[in-house]
CSV table of C-alpha atoms (C1' of nucleotides) in Angstrom, one decimal:
chain,number,residue,atom,x,y,z
A,267,MET,CA,-25.1,-56.3,18.6
A,268,LYS,CA,-28.2,-55.7,16.5
A,269,TYR,CA,-29.9,-58.9,17.5
A,270,ASP,CA,-31.6,-58.8,21.0
A,271,LEU,CA,-30.0,-61.6,23.0
A,272,THR,CA,-32.3,-61.1,26.0
A,273,LYS,CA,-35.5,-62.0,24.3
A,274,LYS,CA,-36.0,-65.7,23.7
A,275,SER,CA,-34.8,-66.5,20.2
A,276,THR,CA,-36.4,-68.7,17.5
A,277,LYS,CA,-34.8,-71.9,16.3
A,278,GLY,CA,-33.8,-70.2,13.1
A,279,ALA,CA,-32.1,-67.4,15.0
A,280,GLN,CA,-30.2,-69.9,17.2
A,281,ARG,CA,-29.1,-71.7,14.1
A,282,THR,CA,-27.9,-68.5,12.4
A,283,LEU,CA,-26.0,-67.2,15.4
A,284,ARG,CA,-24.3,-70.6,15.7
A,285,ALA,CA,-23.4,-70.7,12.1
A,286,PHE,CA,-21.8,-67.3,12.1
A,287,SER,CA,-19.8,-67.9,15.3
A,288,ASP,CA,-18.7,-71.3,14.1
A,289,ALA,CA,-17.5,-69.8,10.9
A,290,MET,CA,-15.5,-67.2,12.9
A,291,TYR,CA,-14.0,-69.8,15.1
A,292,LYS,CA,-13.0,-71.8,12.1
A,293,LEU,CA,-11.4,-68.9,10.4
A,294,LEU,CA,-9.6,-67.7,13.5
A,295,ALA,CA,-7.9,-71.0,13.7
A,296,GLU,CA,-6.7,-70.6,10.1
A,297,LYS,CA,-5.6,-67.0,9.6
A,298,SER,CA,-5.1,-63.6,11.2
A,299,TYR,CA,-8.2,-61.7,12.2
A,300,ASP,CA,-7.4,-58.8,9.9
A,301,ASP,CA,-7.4,-61.2,6.9
A,302,ILE,CA,-10.9,-62.5,7.7
A,303,SER,CA,-13.6,-60.7,5.7
A,304,ILE,CA,-17.3,-60.7,6.4
A,305,ASN,CA,-17.8,-62.1,2.9
A,306,GLU,CA,-15.7,-65.1,3.8
A,307,ILE,CA,-17.7,-65.6,7.0
A,308,CYS,CA,-20.9,-65.5,5.0
A,309,LYS,CA,-19.6,-67.9,2.4
A,310,ILE,CA,-18.5,-70.5,5.0
A,311,SER,CA,-21.7,-70.2,7.0
A,312,ASN,CA,-23.9,-70.2,3.8
A,313,PHE,CA,-25.8,-67.0,4.8
A,314,PRO,CA,-26.1,-63.9,2.7
A,315,ARG,CA,-24.4,-60.8,3.9
A,316,ALA,CA,-27.7,-59.1,4.6
A,317,THR,CA,-28.4,-61.7,7.3
A,318,PHE,CA,-25.0,-61.1,8.9
A,319,TYR,CA,-26.0,-57.4,9.2
A,320,ASN,CA,-29.3,-58.3,10.7
A,321,TYR,CA,-27.5,-59.8,13.6
A,322,PHE,CA,-24.2,-57.9,14.0
A,323,GLU,CA,-22.9,-54.4,13.6
A,324,ASP,CA,-19.6,-55.5,12.1
A,325,LYS,CA,-16.9,-58.1,12.3
A,326,LYS,CA,-15.8,-56.9,15.8
A,327,ASP,CA,-19.3,-57.3,17.0
A,328,LEU,CA,-19.4,-61.0,16.0
A,329,LEU,CA,-16.0,-61.4,17.6
A,330,ASN,CA,-17.4,-60.1,20.9
A,331,TYR,CA,-20.3,-62.5,20.6
A,332,CYS,CA,-17.8,-65.3,20.3
A,333,TRP,CA,-16.1,-64.3,23.5
A,334,LEU,CA,-19.5,-64.4,25.2
A,335,LEU,CA,-20.0,-67.9,24.0
A,336,PHE,CA,-16.5,-68.7,24.9
A,337,LYS,CA,-17.2,-67.7,28.5
A,338,GLU,CA,-20.7,-69.3,28.6
A,339,GLU,CA,-19.5,-72.6,27.2
A,340,SER,CA,-16.8,-73.1,29.9
A,341,ASN,CA,-19.4,-73.9,32.5
A,342,ILE,CA,-17.8,-71.9,35.3
A,343,GLU,CA,-19.2,-72.5,38.7
A,344,GLN,CA,-21.7,-69.9,39.5
A,345,TYR,CA,-20.7,-67.0,41.7
A,346,HIS,CA,-21.3,-67.5,45.4
A,347,ASP,CA,-20.3,-65.1,48.2
A,348,VAL,CA,-16.5,-64.8,48.5
A,349,ALA,CA,-14.6,-63.3,51.3
A,350,ASP,CA,-13.1,-60.0,50.2
A,351,GLU,CA,-9.5,-61.2,50.6
A,352,ASP,CA,-10.2,-64.1,48.2
A,353,LEU,CA,-11.7,-61.9,45.6
A,354,GLN,CA,-8.8,-61.6,43.3
A,355,GLU,CA,-8.2,-65.3,43.5
A,356,TYR,CA,-11.8,-65.9,42.7
A,357,VAL,CA,-11.8,-63.6,39.6
A,358,LEU,CA,-8.5,-64.9,38.4
A,359,GLY,CA,-9.7,-68.5,38.8
A,360,GLN,CA,-12.9,-68.0,36.8
A,361,ILE,CA,-11.1,-66.5,33.8
A,362,PHE,CA,-8.3,-69.0,34.1
A,363,GLU,CA,-10.8,-71.8,33.8
A,364,ALA,CA,-12.5,-70.3,30.8
A,365,MET,CA,-9.2,-69.7,29.0
A,366,ASP,CA,-7.8,-73.1,30.0
A,367,GLN,CA,-10.8,-74.8,28.3
A,368,HIS,CA,-10.0,-73.0,25.1
A,369,ARG,CA,-6.3,-73.3,25.1
A,370,GLU,CA,-6.1,-74.6,21.5
A,371,LEU,CA,-8.0,-71.6,20.1
A,372,LEU,CA,-5.9,-69.2,22.1
A,373,THR,CA,-2.7,-70.9,20.8
A,374,GLN,CA,-3.9,-70.6,17.3
A,375,LEU,CA,-4.8,-66.9,17.8
A,376,ALA,CA,-1.3,-66.2,19.2
A,377,LYS,CA,0.2,-68.0,16.2
A,378,HIS,CA,-1.7,-66.0,13.5
A,379,ASN,CA,-1.9,-62.6,15.1
A,380,ALA,CA,0.8,-60.3,16.3
A,381,ASN,CA,0.8,-59.8,20.0
A,382,ASN,CA,-1.0,-56.4,20.1
A,383,SER,CA,-3.3,-57.0,17.2
A,384,SER,CA,-6.9,-55.8,17.6
A,385,ILE,CA,-8.0,-59.4,18.3
A,386,VAL,CA,-5.7,-59.9,21.2
A,387,SER,CA,-6.8,-56.6,22.7
A,388,SER,CA,-10.4,-57.6,22.0
A,389,ILE,CA,-10.3,-60.7,24.2
A,390,TYR,CA,-8.2,-58.9,26.7
A,391,GLU,CA,-10.7,-56.1,27.0
A,392,TYR,CA,-13.7,-58.5,27.1
A,393,PHE,CA,-12.4,-60.4,30.1
A,394,LYS,CA,-11.0,-57.3,31.7
A,395,ASN,CA,-14.4,-55.8,31.7
A,396,GLU,CA,-15.8,-59.0,33.2
A,397,ALA,CA,-13.2,-58.7,36.0
A,398,ILE,CA,-13.9,-55.0,36.5
A,399,THR,CA,-17.6,-55.7,36.9
A,400,ILE,CA,-17.1,-58.3,39.6
A,401,LEU,CA,-14.4,-56.4,41.4
A,402,LYS,CA,-16.2,-53.1,41.5
A,403,GLN,CA,-19.2,-54.6,43.3
A,404,HIS,CA,-17.1,-56.1,46.0
A,405,LEU,CA,-14.5,-53.5,46.6
A,406,LYS,CA,-17.1,-51.0,47.8
A,407,ASN,CA,-15.9,-51.1,51.4
A,408,GLN,CA,-12.3,-50.3,50.7
A,409,THR,CA,-10.8,-47.1,52.1
A,410,SER,CA,-8.1,-45.7,49.9
A,411,LYS,CA,-7.2,-42.4,48.4
A,412,VAL,CA,-7.3,-43.9,45.0
A,413,PRO,CA,-10.8,-44.0,43.5
A,414,LEU,CA,-12.6,-47.4,43.5
A,415,GLU,CA,-12.8,-47.5,39.7
A,416,LEU,CA,-9.1,-47.1,39.3
A,417,VAL,CA,-8.4,-49.8,41.9
A,418,ALA,CA,-10.8,-52.2,40.2
A,419,GLU,CA,-9.3,-51.6,36.8
A,420,HIS,CA,-5.8,-51.9,38.1
A,421,TYR,CA,-6.5,-55.3,39.7
A,422,SER,CA,-8.2,-56.4,36.5
A,423,ASN,CA,-5.2,-55.2,34.4
A,424,THR,CA,-2.9,-57.2,36.6
A,425,ILE,CA,-4.9,-60.4,36.4
A,426,LEU,CA,-5.3,-60.1,32.6
A,427,LEU,CA,-1.6,-59.3,32.2
A,428,VAL,CA,-0.7,-62.6,33.9
A,429,LEU,CA,-3.3,-64.5,32.0
A,430,LYS,CA,-2.1,-63.1,28.7
A,431,TRP,CA,1.4,-64.1,29.6
A,432,ILE,CA,0.2,-67.7,30.2
A,433,PHE,CA,-2.3,-68.3,27.4
A,434,ILE,CA,-1.3,-65.9,24.6
A,435,GLU,CA,2.4,-65.6,25.1
A,436,ASN,CA,2.4,-69.3,25.9
A,437,HIS,CA,4.3,-69.6,29.3
A,438,PRO,CA,2.5,-72.5,30.9
A,439,LEU,CA,1.8,-71.8,34.6
A,440,SER,CA,-0.5,-73.4,37.1
A,441,LYS,CA,-3.4,-71.4,38.6
A,442,ARG,CA,-1.5,-71.3,41.8
A,443,GLU,CA,1.6,-69.8,40.2
A,444,ALA,CA,-0.5,-67.3,38.3
A,445,MET,CA,-2.0,-66.2,41.7
A,446,GLU,CA,1.5,-65.8,43.2
A,447,TYR,CA,2.5,-63.6,40.2
A,448,VAL,CA,-0.5,-61.5,40.7
A,449,ASP,CA,0.1,-61.1,44.4
A,450,GLU,CA,3.7,-60.2,43.9
A,451,LEU,CA,2.8,-57.6,41.2
A,452,LEU,CA,0.2,-56.1,43.5
A,453,GLY,CA,2.8,-55.8,46.3
A,454,LYS,CA,1.1,-58.2,48.6
B,61,MET,CA,5.5,-46.9,8.4
B,62,LYS,CA,6.5,-47.2,4.8
B,63,TYR,CA,8.7,-44.1,4.8
B,64,ASP,CA,12.1,-44.4,6.3
B,65,LEU,CA,12.2,-41.9,9.1
B,66,THR,CA,15.9,-42.6,9.9
B,67,LYS,CA,17.3,-41.3,6.7
B,68,LYS,CA,17.4,-37.5,6.3
B,69,SER,CA,14.3,-36.5,4.4
B,70,THR,CA,13.8,-34.0,1.6
B,71,LYS,CA,11.9,-30.8,2.0
B,72,GLY,CA,9.1,-32.3,0.0
B,73,ALA,CA,8.8,-35.3,2.2
B,74,GLN,CA,8.9,-33.1,5.3
B,75,ARG,CA,6.1,-31.0,3.8
B,76,THR,CA,4.1,-34.1,2.9
B,77,LEU,CA,4.5,-35.7,6.3
B,78,ARG,CA,3.5,-32.5,8.0
B,79,ALA,CA,0.5,-32.0,5.7
B,80,PHE,CA,-0.8,-35.5,6.5
B,81,SER,CA,-0.3,-35.2,10.3
B,82,ASP,CA,-1.8,-31.7,10.3
B,83,ALA,CA,-4.8,-33.0,8.5
B,84,MET,CA,-5.1,-35.9,11.0
B,85,TYR,CA,-4.9,-33.5,14.0
B,86,LYS,CA,-7.5,-31.2,12.4
B,87,LEU,CA,-9.9,-34.1,11.9
B,88,LEU,CA,-9.3,-35.6,15.3
B,89,ALA,CA,-10.4,-32.3,16.9
B,90,GLU,CA,-13.6,-32.5,14.9
B,91,LYS,CA,-14.9,-36.0,14.8
B,92,SER,CA,-14.4,-39.5,16.0
B,93,TYR,CA,-11.4,-41.5,14.7
B,94,ASP,CA,-13.6,-44.2,13.1
B,95,ASP,CA,-15.4,-41.5,11.1
B,96,ILE,CA,-12.2,-40.2,9.6
B,97,SER,CA,-11.4,-41.7,6.2
B,98,ILE,CA,-8.2,-41.7,4.3
B,99,ASN,CA,-10.0,-40.0,1.4
B,100,GLU,CA,-10.8,-37.2,3.8
B,101,ILE,CA,-7.3,-36.8,5.0
B,102,CYS,CA,-6.1,-36.6,1.4
B,103,LYS,CA,-8.7,-34.1,0.5
B,104,ILE,CA,-7.7,-31.8,3.3
B,105,SER,CA,-4.0,-32.2,2.8
B,106,ASN,CA,-4.3,-31.9,-1.0
B,107,PHE,CA,-2.4,-35.0,-1.8
B,108,PRO,CA,-3.6,-38.0,-3.8
B,109,ARG,CA,-4.4,-41.2,-2.0
B,110,ALA,CA,-1.5,-43.0,-3.6
B,111,THR,CA,0.9,-40.5,-1.9
B,112,PHE,CA,-0.6,-41.3,1.4
B,113,TYR,CA,0.2,-44.9,0.8
B,114,ASN,CA,3.8,-44.0,-0.2
B,115,TYR,CA,4.3,-42.9,3.4
B,116,PHE,CA,1.9,-44.9,5.6
B,117,GLU,CA,0.6,-48.4,5.8
B,118,ASP,CA,-2.8,-47.3,6.8
B,119,LYS,CA,-4.8,-44.8,8.9
B,120,LYS,CA,-3.5,-46.3,12.2
B,121,ASP,CA,0.1,-45.9,10.9
B,122,LEU,CA,-0.4,-42.2,10.4
B,123,LEU,CA,-1.9,-42.0,13.8
B,124,ASN,CA,1.1,-43.6,15.3
B,125,TYR,CA,3.3,-41.1,13.5
B,126,CYS,CA,1.2,-38.4,15.1
B,127,TRP,CA,2.0,-39.7,18.6
B,128,LEU,CA,5.6,-39.7,17.7
B,129,LEU,CA,5.4,-36.0,16.8
B,130,PHE,CA,3.3,-35.5,19.9
B,131,LYS,CA,6.1,-36.8,22.0
B,132,GLU,CA,8.9,-35.1,20.1
B,133,GLU,CA,7.2,-31.7,20.1
B,134,SER,CA,6.9,-31.7,23.9
B,135,ASN,CA,10.5,-31.0,24.4
B,136,ILE,CA,11.0,-33.3,27.3
B,137,GLU,CA,14.3,-33.1,29.1
B,138,GLN,CA,16.7,-35.7,27.8
B,139,TYR,CA,17.2,-38.8,29.8
B,140,HIS,CA,20.0,-38.7,32.3
B,141,ASP,CA,20.9,-41.4,34.9
B,142,VAL,CA,18.2,-41.9,37.4
B,143,ALA,CA,18.4,-43.8,40.6
B,144,ASP,CA,16.4,-47.0,40.4
B,145,GLU,CA,14.0,-46.0,43.1
B,146,ASP,CA,13.1,-42.9,41.2
B,147,LEU,CA,12.5,-44.7,37.9
B,148,GLN,CA,8.8,-44.9,38.0
B,149,GLU,CA,8.6,-41.2,39.0
B,150,TYR,CA,10.9,-40.4,36.1
B,151,VAL,CA,8.8,-42.3,33.5
B,152,LEU,CA,5.6,-41.0,34.8
B,153,GLY,CA,7.0,-37.5,34.8
B,154,GLN,CA,8.1,-37.7,31.1
B,155,ILE,CA,4.8,-38.9,29.8
B,156,PHE,CA,2.8,-36.6,32.1
B,157,GLU,CA,4.7,-33.6,30.6
B,158,ALA,CA,4.0,-34.8,27.0
B,159,MET,CA,0.3,-35.2,27.7
B,160,ASP,CA,0.1,-32.0,29.7
B,161,GLN,CA,1.3,-30.1,26.7
B,162,HIS,CA,-1.4,-31.5,24.5
B,163,ARG,CA,-4.3,-31.3,27.0
B,164,GLU,CA,-6.6,-29.7,24.4
B,165,LEU,CA,-6.1,-32.4,21.8
B,166,LEU,CA,-6.7,-35.1,24.4
B,167,THR,CA,-9.8,-33.4,25.7
B,168,GLN,CA,-11.2,-33.3,22.1
B,169,LEU,CA,-10.3,-36.9,21.7
B,170,ALA,CA,-12.1,-37.9,24.8
B,171,LYS,CA,-15.1,-35.9,23.7
B,172,HIS,CA,-15.5,-37.5,20.2
B,173,ASN,CA,-14.4,-41.0,20.9
B,174,ALA,CA,-15.8,-43.6,23.3
B,175,ASN,CA,-13.5,-44.5,26.1
B,176,ASN,CA,-12.2,-47.8,24.7
B,177,SER,CA,-12.2,-46.8,21.0
B,178,SER,CA,-9.2,-47.9,19.0
B,179,ILE,CA,-7.8,-44.4,19.1
B,180,VAL,CA,-7.7,-44.3,22.9
B,181,SER,CA,-6.0,-47.7,23.0
B,182,SER,CA,-3.7,-46.5,20.3
B,183,ILE,CA,-2.3,-43.6,22.4
B,184,TYR,CA,-2.4,-45.8,25.4
B,185,GLU,CA,-0.3,-48.5,23.7
B,186,TYR,CA,2.1,-46.0,22.2
B,187,PHE,CA,3.1,-44.5,25.5
B,188,LYS,CA,2.9,-47.8,27.3
B,189,ASN,CA,5.6,-49.2,24.9
B,190,GLU,CA,7.7,-46.1,25.6
B,191,ALA,CA,7.4,-46.8,29.3
B,192,ILE,CA,8.2,-50.5,28.9
B,193,THR,CA,11.3,-49.7,26.9
B,194,ILE,CA,12.7,-47.4,29.5
B,195,LEU,CA,11.7,-49.6,32.4
B,196,LYS,CA,13.1,-52.8,31.0
B,197,GLN,CA,16.5,-51.4,30.6
B,198,HIS,CA,16.7,-50.3,34.2
B,199,LEU,CA,15.0,-53.1,36.0
B,200,LYS,CA,17.6,-55.6,35.1
B,201,ASN,CA,19.0,-56.0,38.6
B,202,GLN,CA,15.7,-56.8,40.2
B,203,THR,CA,15.4,-60.1,41.9
B,204,SER,CA,11.8,-61.4,41.8
B,205,LYS,CA,10.0,-64.5,40.9
B,206,VAL,CA,8.0,-62.6,38.3
B,207,PRO,CA,9.8,-62.2,35.0
B,208,LEU,CA,11.3,-58.9,34.2
B,209,GLU,CA,9.0,-58.3,31.1
B,210,LEU,CA,5.9,-58.8,33.2
B,211,VAL,CA,7.1,-56.4,35.9
B,212,ALA,CA,8.0,-53.8,33.3
B,213,GLU,CA,4.6,-54.1,31.6
B,214,HIS,CA,2.8,-54.0,34.9
B,215,TYR,CA,4.5,-50.8,36.0
B,216,SER,CA,3.7,-49.3,32.6
B,217,ASN,CA,0.1,-50.4,32.8
B,218,THR,CA,-0.2,-48.7,36.2
B,219,ILE,CA,1.4,-45.5,35.1
B,220,LEU,CA,-0.8,-45.3,31.9
B,221,LEU,CA,-3.9,-46.2,33.9
B,222,VAL,CA,-3.5,-43.2,36.1
B,223,LEU,CA,-2.5,-40.9,33.1
B,224,LYS,CA,-5.6,-42.1,31.2
B,225,TRP,CA,-7.7,-41.3,34.3
B,226,ILE,CA,-6.3,-37.8,34.4
B,227,PHE,CA,-6.0,-36.8,30.7
B,228,ILE,CA,-8.6,-38.9,28.9
B,229,GLU,CA,-11.2,-39.3,31.6
B,230,ASN,CA,-10.6,-35.8,32.7
B,231,HIS,CA,-9.9,-35.9,36.4
B,232,PRO,CA,-7.3,-33.1,36.9
B,233,LEU,CA,-4.5,-34.2,39.2
B,234,SER,CA,-1.1,-32.8,39.8
B,235,LYS,CA,2.0,-34.8,38.9
B,236,ARG,CA,2.6,-35.4,42.6
B,237,GLU,CA,-0.9,-36.7,43.2
B,238,ALA,CA,-0.5,-39.0,40.1
B,239,MET,CA,2.7,-40.4,41.6
B,240,GLU,CA,0.9,-41.0,44.9
B,241,TYR,CA,-1.8,-42.9,43.1
B,242,VAL,CA,0.8,-45.1,41.2
B,243,ASP,CA,2.6,-45.8,44.5
B,244,GLU,CA,-0.5,-46.8,46.3
B,245,LEU,CA,-1.6,-49.1,43.4
B,246,LEU,CA,1.7,-50.7,43.3
B,247,GLY,CA,1.5,-51.4,47.0
B,248,LYS,CA,4.4,-49.2,48.0
C,184,DT,C1',-54.6,-75.2,8.3
C,185,DT,C1',-54.7,-70.5,7.4
C,186,DT,C1',-53.2,-66.1,7.8
C,187,DA,C1',-51.0,-61.9,9.6
C,188,DA,C1',-46.7,-60.5,11.3
C,189,DA,C1',-41.9,-60.9,11.5
C,190,DT,C1',-37.7,-62.2,9.6
C,191,DT,C1',-34.6,-63.3,5.9
C,192,DT,C1',-32.8,-62.7,1.3
C,193,DA,C1',-31.1,-60.8,-3.2
C,194,DG,C1',-29.3,-57.3,-5.3
C,195,DA,C1',-28.0,-52.6,-6.1
C,196,DC,C1',-25.5,-48.5,-4.5
C,197,DA,C1',-22.2,-45.4,-2.5
C,198,DT,C1',-18.1,-45.3,-0.2
C,199,DG,C1',-13.6,-46.9,1.4
C,200,DT,C1',-9.2,-49.7,1.1
C,201,DG,C1',-5.0,-51.1,-0.8
C,202,DT,C1',-1.8,-52.2,-5.0
C,203,DA,C1',0.6,-51.5,-9.2
C,204,DA,C1',2.6,-49.4,-13.2
C,205,DA,C1',3.4,-45.6,-16.1
C,206,DA,C1',3.9,-40.6,-16.6
C,207,DA,C1',5.1,-36.2,-14.8
C,208,DT,C1',7.5,-33.4,-11.8
C,209,DA,C1',10.9,-31.7,-8.4
C,210,DC,C1',15.4,-31.7,-6.5
C,211,DG,C1',20.4,-31.8,-5.5
C,212,DT,C1',24.6,-32.0,-7.9
C,213,DT,C1',27.7,-30.7,-11.1
D,146,DA,C1',21.2,-24.0,-16.1
D,147,DA,C1',21.0,-28.9,-17.3
D,148,DC,C1',21.3,-33.6,-15.9
D,149,DG,C1',19.9,-37.7,-13.9
D,150,DT,C1',17.7,-39.6,-10.0
D,151,DA,C1',14.2,-39.9,-6.7
D,152,DT,C1',9.7,-38.7,-5.6
D,153,DT,C1',5.0,-37.6,-6.6
D,154,DT,C1',1.0,-38.0,-9.3
D,155,DT,C1',-2.2,-40.1,-12.4
D,156,DT,C1',-4.8,-43.7,-13.6
D,157,DA,C1',-6.9,-48.1,-13.2
D,158,DC,C1',-8.3,-52.0,-10.8
D,159,DA,C1',-10.0,-55.5,-7.5
D,160,DC,C1',-12.2,-56.2,-3.5
D,161,DA,C1',-14.4,-54.9,1.2
D,162,DT,C1',-17.8,-52.4,4.0
D,163,DG,C1',-22.2,-50.8,5.2
D,164,DT,C1',-27.0,-49.4,4.0
D,165,DC,C1',-31.3,-49.8,1.8
D,166,DT,C1',-35.5,-51.8,-0.4
D,167,DA,C1',-38.7,-55.0,-2.2
D,168,DA,C1',-39.8,-59.6,-2.6
D,169,DA,C1',-39.7,-64.2,-0.6
D,170,DT,C1',-39.8,-67.0,3.2
D,171,DT,C1',-40.5,-68.4,7.8
D,172,DT,C1',-42.8,-68.2,12.2
D,173,DA,C1',-46.3,-67.8,15.7
D,174,DA,C1',-50.9,-67.7,16.7
D,175,DA,C1',-55.9,-68.2,15.6
DNA sequence: TTTAAATTTAGACATGTGTAAAAATACGTT
DNA sequence: AACGTATTTTTACACATGTCTAAATTTAAA
């Protein structure tokens, strides 16, 4: 991301960011990610390409920004202390909510893009990293031969695997059922 | 892959396939995957770009072909019946051997490419699919609430996670230790 | 309101991607 | 060795990507 999201941004910048991400969302609902060109995004959003490159490194960079909005827009309850044994449930719940509130977009994505296209792995990786970040902080007191990082990534893999099954591969399950799947896969 | 690998190929085709994959290997040892262009591959292998497109869809397609060679060249013992409880060990062992015999290339890859670059996920996905294929066939008689496909993918994820840790993130472990990690992650 | 600073824009450039059709070449078969 | 087929090469084209610069415009602050 070329644009600095931490500093407070001007109205113009807000408008521009919004225009580009809206255009991306619109195109994602219409066609496969690979078939979307930056030229097209610019045409729809009525900004010149130079402006696009003022804000984003490339198409993937914009996509990542879209996932950020995606997460922020689903006003997930803020994190509050969770008992360690509820940790996986908490993380799964948070991402489940975010995806649940964007079911339509995800359905369209699944429709236009093959299952292992770069866009599916893009969303997968984005939320996996979210999960890893939370899990790593709270698994510190575990005693296991396997390194903490591996455990955190493994839990995250498992959670995202089930969420992909539900929201991308379109097997509707409740949050509770999702949790049961995760528990069983983790041998609990 | 545009070229049909199943039919027996002419000497010329063999030579061409070899030239392209050699060029790719050479470049992979030198620079990051994203910085490798098809033009460059063609310059090194002394073939025109159109010939490249006779054989491969795109750069990723050639890369996938490289993993195929990678696997074939490590003369892994042929599959023979394995007891179900040894299945994970068998699959892990096979891929461990293949990666072990290409340690140098993997080290170079890790050096030039960020951890989640498309090339790392490319090799990850390739072997993950190998693992899934074997596991799916042999997990048929499991009785679990979680669907077979999910279980197979979960096991494969876990195996590849540990192998990535060892060969890409460069934490040397023996095959036995790797197996212990996998068992612990799977809650065995 | 004015002005200095920051941002945005237009356009050009070099490079890369992928397709298509015709021409040249190599190859196995006889 | 010559033939006919299949492959490879040449050539040309259309479009995408990413960078750069100078000019225009917008913004924030005086």
